[in-house]
Coordinates of C-alpha atoms and ligand atoms in Angstrom, one line a residue:
V369 CA -1.7 137.7 131.8
N370 CA -4.7 140.0 130.9
C371 CA -4.1 143.5 130.0
S372 CA -5.9 145.7 132.2
I373 CA -4.2 149.3 131.3
Y374 CA -3.7 149.8 127.6
L375 CA -1.4 152.5 126.7
D376 CA -0.5 151.5 123.0
H377 CA -3.1 153.4 121.2
N378 CA -0.6 155.1 118.8
A379 CA 0.2 151.2 117.9
T380 CA -3.6 150.7 117.5
S381 CA -6.8 151.4 119.6
P382 CA -9.1 148.7 119.7
P383 CA -12.7 148.9 119.1
T384 CA -14.6 149.8 122.2
A385 CA -17.5 147.1 123.2
S386 CA -20.1 149.9 122.3
H387 CA -18.5 150.4 119.0
L388 CA -18.6 146.7 118.2
K389 CA -22.2 146.9 119.5
T390 CA -23.1 149.2 117.0
L391 CA -21.3 147.6 114.0
F392 CA -22.7 144.5 114.4
E393 CA -26.3 145.6 114.5
L394 CA -25.1 147.4 111.4
L395 CA -23.8 144.1 109.9
K396 CA -26.6 142.0 110.9
N397 CA -28.3 143.0 107.7
P398 CA -26.8 141.3 104.6
L399 CA -24.6 143.7 102.6
G400 CA -24.1 143.2 98.9
N401 CA -21.4 144.7 96.8
P402 CA -21.8 148.2 96.2
S403 CA -21.2 147.6 92.8
S404 CA -24.2 145.4 92.2
P405 CA -27.3 146.4 90.9
H406 CA -29.6 144.6 92.7
L407 CA -31.2 146.2 96.0
L408 CA -28.6 144.8 98.5
G409 CA -25.7 146.7 96.1
R410 CA -27.7 149.2 96.1
E411 CA -27.8 149.5 100.0
A412 CA -24.2 148.7 100.3
S413 CA -23.6 151.7 97.7
V414 CA -25.9 153.8 99.8
A415 CA -23.9 153.0 103.0
L416 CA -20.6 153.7 101.0
S417 CA -21.8 156.9 100.3
K418 CA -22.8 157.8 103.8
A419 CA -19.4 157.2 105.1
R420 CA -17.4 158.9 102.4
A421 CA -19.7 162.0 103.2
T422 CA -19.2 161.7 106.9
L423 CA -15.5 161.2 106.6
A424 CA -15.3 164.4 103.9
Q425 CA -17.1 165.9 106.6
A426 CA -14.8 165.2 109.4
L427 CA -11.6 165.8 107.3
Q428 CA -13.2 168.9 105.8
V429 CA -12.8 167.7 102.2
P430 CA -14.9 167.6 98.8
L431 CA -16.1 163.9 98.5
F432 CA -14.5 163.1 95.4
E433 CA -11.1 163.5 97.5
I434 CA -11.9 160.8 99.3
I435 CA -10.4 157.4 98.1
F436 CA -10.8 154.3 100.7
V437 CA -7.8 151.8 101.0
S438 CA -6.5 149.3 103.4
G439 CA -5.1 151.6 105.5
A440 CA -2.4 154.5 105.7
S441 CA 0.6 152.1 104.7
E442 CA -1.3 151.9 101.5
A443 CA -2.1 155.4 101.4
N444 CA 1.3 156.5 101.9
N445 CA 2.9 154.2 99.3
L446 CA 0.4 155.9 96.9
A447 CA 1.2 159.2 97.8
T448 CA 5.0 159.0 97.5
A449 CA 6.0 156.3 94.7
G450 CA 2.6 156.3 93.5
V451 CA 3.0 160.1 92.8
L452 CA 6.4 159.6 91.5
L453 CA 5.9 157.1 89.0
A454 CA 2.9 159.3 87.7
S455 CA 4.9 162.0 86.5
D456 CA 6.1 162.8 83.5
L457 CA 9.8 163.0 84.0
P458 CA 11.6 159.7 84.7
V459 CA 12.2 158.8 88.5
S460 CA 16.1 159.3 88.2
Q461 CA 15.3 162.9 87.0
Q462 CA 13.2 163.7 90.1
H463 CA 14.2 164.4 93.6
A464 CA 12.0 164.0 97.0
I465 CA 12.4 165.2 100.4
V466 CA 11.1 163.7 103.4
S467 CA 11.7 164.2 107.5
P468 CA 13.5 161.8 109.6
L469 CA 10.5 161.4 111.5
E470 CA 8.6 159.2 108.5
H471 CA 6.8 156.4 109.3
P472 CA 8.6 153.4 107.1
S473 CA 5.5 153.4 105.0
V474 CA 6.5 157.0 103.6
R475 CA 10.5 156.4 103.7
A476 CA 10.5 152.7 102.5
P477 CA 9.1 153.2 98.8
L478 CA 10.9 156.0 98.4
D479 CA 14.0 154.4 99.6
F480 CA 13.1 151.8 97.1
L481 CA 12.5 154.0 94.1
R482 CA 16.4 155.5 95.2
T483 CA 17.9 152.1 95.1
H484 CA 16.4 150.6 91.7
H485 CA 15.5 153.8 90.1
N486 CA 17.8 156.5 90.9
L487 CA 15.7 158.8 92.7
S488 CA 17.2 161.3 94.5
L489 CA 16.5 161.6 98.0
S490 CA 16.8 164.2 100.8
T491 CA 15.9 164.0 104.6
L492 CA 15.9 167.0 106.3
P493 CA 17.7 168.0 109.5
L494 CA 15.5 167.8 113.3
S495 CA 15.8 170.7 115.4
P496 CA 17.1 169.9 119.1
T497 CA 13.5 170.2 119.9
G498 CA 12.1 167.9 117.2
I499 CA 10.7 170.4 115.0
L500 CA 11.6 171.0 111.3
N501 CA 12.5 174.4 110.1
F502 CA 11.3 176.0 107.0
E503 CA 15.0 177.4 106.3
D504 CA 16.2 173.9 105.8
L505 CA 13.4 172.9 103.4
L506 CA 14.3 176.1 101.5
T507 CA 17.8 174.8 101.5
H508 CA 17.1 171.6 100.2
L509 CA 14.5 172.4 97.5
T510 CA 15.7 171.9 93.9
P511 CA 14.4 172.5 90.4
N512 CA 13.8 168.8 90.4
T513 CA 11.9 168.2 93.7
T514 CA 8.5 166.8 92.9
L515 CA 7.5 165.6 96.3
V516 CA 7.8 166.9 99.8
A517 CA 6.8 164.3 102.5
I518 CA 6.4 165.4 106.1
M519 CA 4.2 163.8 108.9
A520 CA 1.8 166.1 110.5
A521 CA 2.5 164.3 114.3
N522 CA 4.9 161.6 115.1
N523 CA 3.7 158.7 116.5
E524 CA 6.8 157.9 118.8
I525 CA 7.3 161.3 120.3
G526 CA 4.3 163.1 119.7
T527 CA 5.7 166.2 118.3
L528 CA 3.7 168.3 115.8
Q529 CA 5.0 169.6 112.4
P530 CA 4.4 172.8 110.8
V531 CA 2.2 171.4 108.2
Q532 CA -0.4 173.7 107.8
K533 CA 2.1 176.7 107.5
W534 CA 4.1 174.9 105.1
G535 CA 0.9 174.1 103.1
D536 CA -0.4 177.4 103.3
F537 CA 2.7 178.8 101.9
F538 CA 2.6 176.5 98.8
H539 CA -0.7 177.7 98.6
Y540 CA 0.1 181.0 98.6
L541 CA 3.3 180.6 96.2
R542 CA 0.8 178.6 93.8
W543 CA -2.3 180.6 93.8
N544 CA -1.4 184.3 95.8
Q545 CA -3.8 183.4 98.1
L546 CA -3.3 183.6 102.1
Q547 CA -5.1 181.3 104.5
N548 CA -4.3 183.8 107.2
P549 CA -3.4 187.6 106.4
E550 CA -0.8 187.3 109.5
D551 CA 1.3 185.2 107.5
Q552 CA 2.1 187.7 105.0
S553 CA 5.0 189.1 106.0
C554 CA 6.5 185.9 107.3
F555 CA 5.9 184.2 104.0
D556 CA 7.1 187.0 101.8
D557 CA 10.5 186.9 103.7
W558 CA 10.2 183.1 102.9
K559 CA 9.7 184.0 99.2
Q560 CA 12.5 186.4 99.0
K561 CA 14.9 183.9 100.6
L562 CA 13.7 181.1 97.9
Q563 CA 14.1 183.4 95.1
Q564 CA 17.5 184.0 96.3
H565 CA 18.0 180.3 96.8
Q566 CA 16.7 179.4 93.1
N567 CA 14.5 181.4 90.8
F568 CA 11.5 179.2 91.4
S569 CA 8.5 180.4 89.4
T570 CA 4.8 179.7 90.7
Q571 CA 4.8 177.0 87.7
Y572 CA 7.0 174.8 89.7
F573 CA 5.2 175.0 93.0
R574 CA 2.0 173.9 91.0
K575 CA 4.0 170.9 89.9
L576 CA 5.4 170.2 93.5
H577 CA 3.2 167.2 95.4
F578 CA 3.2 167.8 99.4
H579 CA 1.8 164.6 101.3
V580 CA 1.4 164.8 104.8
D581 CA 1.2 161.8 106.8
A582 CA -1.9 162.6 109.5
V583 CA -2.5 159.1 110.8
Q584 CA -1.9 160.7 114.8
S585 CA -3.0 164.0 114.1
F586 CA -6.5 163.2 112.8
G587 CA -8.9 162.8 115.3
K588 CA -6.8 164.1 117.9
I589 CA -5.9 167.4 116.9
K590 CA -9.0 169.4 115.2
T591 CA -8.7 169.3 111.3
E592 CA -8.6 172.6 111.1
R593 CA -5.3 173.0 113.3
W594 CA -3.2 171.3 110.6
L595 CA -5.2 171.0 107.3
S596 CA -4.5 173.5 104.7
P597 CA -5.5 173.8 101.0
G598 CA -1.8 173.5 100.2
L599 CA -1.5 169.6 101.2
D600 CA -1.7 167.8 98.0
S601 CA -2.6 164.3 99.7
F602 CA -2.7 163.4 103.2
S603 CA -3.4 159.4 104.9
V604 CA -5.4 158.7 107.6
S605 CA -6.0 155.5 109.3
G606 CA -9.4 153.7 111.2
H607 CA -7.6 151.5 113.8
K608 CA -5.5 154.4 115.3
L609 CA -9.0 156.0 116.5
G610 CA -10.9 152.9 117.7
A611 CA -12.2 151.6 114.1
L612 CA -11.6 148.1 112.6
P613 CA -8.1 147.7 111.3
G614 CA -7.7 147.4 107.4
I615 CA -9.5 150.7 106.5
G616 CA -7.6 153.8 105.7
V617 CA -8.1 157.0 103.4
L618 CA -6.3 158.8 101.1
V619 CA -7.1 162.2 100.6
L620 CA -6.1 163.4 96.9
R621 CA -6.8 166.9 95.8
R622 CA -8.4 167.6 92.5
G623 CA -5.9 167.5 89.6
R624 CA -3.0 165.4 91.4
I625 CA -2.5 162.3 90.3
F626 CA -1.0 159.1 91.3
S627 CA 0.2 155.6 89.4
P628 CA -2.5 153.1 91.4
T629 CA -0.9 150.1 92.9
I630 CA -4.0 147.8 92.4
R631 CA -5.8 147.7 89.1
G632 CA -8.4 146.0 87.8
G633 CA -11.6 147.4 88.7
A634 CA -13.8 151.0 88.8
Q635 CA -13.7 151.1 92.3
E636 CA -12.9 154.7 94.0
K637 CA -13.0 155.9 90.5
N638 CA -10.3 153.8 89.0
K639 CA -7.8 154.7 91.6
R640 CA -7.9 151.4 93.7
A641 CA -9.3 148.6 92.1
G642 CA -11.0 146.0 94.6
T643 CA -14.4 145.4 96.8
E644 CA -14.8 148.1 99.4
N645 CA -14.0 146.8 102.5
L646 CA -17.6 148.0 103.8
P647 CA -17.3 146.8 107.3
G648 CA -14.3 148.6 108.1
I649 CA -16.1 151.3 106.1
L650 CA -18.6 151.4 108.4
S651 CA -16.7 151.0 111.5
F652 CA -14.3 154.2 110.0
H653 CA -18.0 155.7 109.4
L654 CA -19.0 155.7 113.2
V655 CA -15.8 156.9 114.4
A656 CA -16.2 159.8 111.9
Q657 CA -19.6 160.4 113.4
Q658 CA -17.9 160.8 116.7
L659 CA -15.5 163.4 115.7
L660 CA -18.1 165.5 114.6
Q661 CA -19.2 166.0 118.0
Q662 CA -18.3 168.5 120.7
H663 CA -18.1 165.5 123.0
W664 CA -15.1 163.7 121.3
W665 CA -13.2 166.8 121.7
D666 CA -13.7 168.0 125.4
N667 CA -12.7 164.0 126.1
T668 CA -9.5 164.7 124.0
A669 CA -9.1 167.7 126.3
H670 CA -9.5 165.5 129.2
M671 CA -7.1 162.9 127.9
D672 CA -4.5 166.0 127.4
A673 CA -4.8 167.0 131.1
L674 CA -4.1 163.4 132.4
R675 CA -1.1 163.8 129.9
K676 CA 0.4 166.5 131.2
D677 CA -0.2 165.7 134.9
F678 CA 1.4 162.0 133.9
F679 CA 4.1 164.0 132.4
Q680 CA 5.2 166.2 135.3
K681 CA 5.1 163.2 137.5
L682 CA 7.7 161.6 135.1
Q683 CA 9.8 164.7 135.6
T684 CA 9.9 163.8 139.2
L685 CA 11.5 159.9 138.7
P686 CA 15.2 159.8 138.2
H687 CA 16.9 158.0 135.2
L688 CA 14.4 158.9 132.4
V689 CA 14.9 161.0 129.4
L690 CA 11.7 162.5 128.5
H691 CA 11.1 163.2 124.8
S692 CA 8.1 164.1 123.9
P693 CA 7.3 168.1 124.5
F694 CA 4.7 169.3 127.2
E695 CA 3.0 171.7 124.6
Q696 CA 2.8 171.8 121.1
A697 CA 2.2 167.8 121.2
L698 CA -0.2 165.2 120.6
P699 CA -3.0 165.0 123.5
N700 CA -2.0 161.1 124.1
T701 CA 1.6 160.5 124.0
L702 CA 4.5 160.5 126.0
S703 CA 8.0 158.9 125.4
F704 CA 10.9 159.0 127.4
S705 CA 14.2 156.8 127.4
L706 CA 15.5 154.7 130.2
E707 CA 19.2 155.8 131.1
H708 CA 19.6 153.3 134.2
P709 CA 23.2 151.9 134.9
V710 CA 21.6 148.0 135.0
F711 CA 17.9 148.0 133.6
T712 CA 17.0 148.3 129.7
A713 CA 13.6 149.9 128.7
E714 CA 13.0 146.1 127.5
D715 CA 13.3 145.3 131.3
L716 CA 10.7 147.6 132.2
L717 CA 8.4 146.9 129.4
V718 CA 8.6 143.3 130.3
E719 CA 7.7 143.9 134.1
L720 CA 4.8 146.1 132.9
D721 CA 3.6 143.5 130.9
L722 CA 3.6 140.9 133.8
K723 CA 1.3 143.6 135.8
G724 CA -1.0 144.0 132.8
I725 CA -0.1 147.5 131.4
C726 CA 0.5 147.4 127.7
A727 CA 2.9 149.9 126.4
S728 CA 5.7 149.7 123.6
S729 CA 9.0 150.8 122.8
G730 CA 9.7 153.5 120.5
S731 CA 7.7 152.8 117.3
A732 CA 5.4 149.5 117.4
C733 CA 6.7 148.6 113.9
S734 CA 10.5 148.5 115.7
S735 CA 9.7 147.0 118.6
G736 CA 11.7 143.5 118.9
S737 CA 13.7 144.4 116.1
K738 CA 15.9 145.9 118.7
L739 CA 17.3 148.7 116.3
P740 CA 17.4 152.3 117.7
S741 CA 14.5 153.8 116.8
Q742 CA 15.8 156.3 114.0
V743 CA 13.3 159.0 115.5
L744 CA 15.2 159.3 118.4
L745 CA 18.3 159.0 117.0
A746 CA 17.3 162.2 114.8
L747 CA 16.2 163.8 117.8
L748 CA 19.1 163.6 119.8
E749 CA 21.8 164.4 117.0
H750 CA 22.3 167.6 118.7
S751 CA 21.8 166.8 122.2
G752 CA 25.4 167.4 123.1
R753 CA 25.6 163.7 123.9
S754 CA 28.5 161.2 122.6
F755 CA 27.1 158.9 119.8
E756 CA 27.1 155.8 122.1
Q757 CA 25.1 157.7 124.5
I758 CA 22.5 158.6 122.1
K759 CA 22.6 155.1 120.9
H760 CA 21.9 153.7 123.8
L761 CA 19.0 156.1 124.6
A762 CA 17.4 155.5 121.1
A763 CA 17.4 151.8 121.8
N764 CA 15.8 152.5 125.5
S765 CA 12.7 154.0 124.9
V766 CA 9.4 153.5 126.2
R767 CA 6.3 155.1 124.8
F768 CA 2.8 155.7 126.5
S769 CA 0.0 156.2 124.0
L770 CA -3.4 157.0 125.4
S771 CA -7.0 156.9 124.3
H772 CA -10.5 158.8 125.6
S773 CA -11.0 155.6 127.9
N774 CA -8.2 155.6 129.9
T775 CA -8.6 157.2 133.6
A776 CA -6.6 159.0 136.1
Q777 CA -6.4 156.0 138.3
E778 CA -4.9 153.7 135.7
L779 CA -1.9 156.5 135.0
H780 CA -1.5 156.6 139.0
R781 CA -1.3 152.8 139.0
V782 CA 1.4 152.9 136.0
F783 CA 3.2 155.3 137.9
E784 CA 3.4 153.7 141.3
C785 CA 4.8 150.8 139.1
L786 CA 7.1 152.9 137.5
Q787 CA 8.1 154.1 141.1
E788 CA 8.8 150.8 142.1
F789 CA 10.7 149.9 139.2
L790 CA 12.9 152.5 139.2
Ligands
PLP1188 N1 1.9 156.5 109.7 C1 2.1 156.5 110.9 C2 2.3 157.8 111.7 C3 1.4 155.4 112.0 O1 1.4 155.7 113.2 C4 1.4 154.6 110.9 C5 1.0 153.1 111.8 O2 1.5 152.5 112.6 C6 1.0 154.2 109.8 C7 1.2 155.3 109.0 C8 0.3 153.2 109.1 O3 -0.7 152.8 109.2 P1 -1.9 151.7 108.8 O4 -1.3 150.4 110.1 O5 -3.4 151.9 108.7 O6 -1.2 151.0 107.8

């Protein structure tokens, strides 16, 4: 069956025909190794530098903070386990804090360190709206907390977390600088609470590493809406935005260190050995060029309007429990659970698949495994439902994730299919 309507862009957003055409044109000329001194090597090195400059511009960071890696999974491993392993303190004396929403590439390295190196690891609770509370972070911070890892936007339900505000607060504590003067009274209040809780020094906050998984927010929410100088590292991935898979960026702030996983070469200033994936980098470069154009953001606004319209239509259908927020959400993500006496989410997904509609159940990484979504378990914990009901909903979720290429007609067709099914 051909997939005629693709609504799984949070899993991967396949390159468009025009992207591939431009990329193949670029790849027609043979590319050398950017480390080679001859002509082809020098040309490759120039192409690499140009791509770095454009990505730095799109991510609003200096050039030297960009590290090309194989994808966000690698970036997240480096910014979690890599950061803890580079500390002066043994892992067993460190404490890390994560949200229950994190992607497995953040969670699993930390779970590994907990099991094998006695890392102390805390998971923040989630409010019923799916947003984290700063008060909860305050109560979990200890003098041994060396890492806080929070995602900017969730891949499953599309909720946005206040990572910018938290980053600005850390920046305020470290350097006494406000990004936004309106935050003064709120930040002073938080600071006071922090001092009541533990006597934390400026020095302490300068050491604490704040990592943000920005995979789903990058290119969907303008960078200035989630970025903060208080973010010590963040990760993005090319294939979520229509670039080839296998290319990502870890942004690491000046003065921050991690222990590299791949050693044995001076590439990326000794932080990530291995010949650069130039086709992937060129592809990500093309995407980043688009993000710098107003046209991209006009299309994003159009996509958001489609999502909102579809959201309202879904509300009219029986047996659905919507999880994604209407506002303050990714402009492309809609998640719901099926609460049906007979049919499961899998039945619905199979039915859609047969009609050429590609969607996914919860996060793509756990689909097929039949495990209830951890994100939905955390989200529904305070919903007043019994644990059995929550487990049922968390095991029966469906996610539609759009790109600029989706149309109102396509969503209308999907709605008709849902209506028929229900
Ligand atoms: N973080 C989030 C939020 C994601 O959605 C994904 C992709 O599934 C990743 C990290 C991993 O990205 P990659 O496929 O580039 O390793």
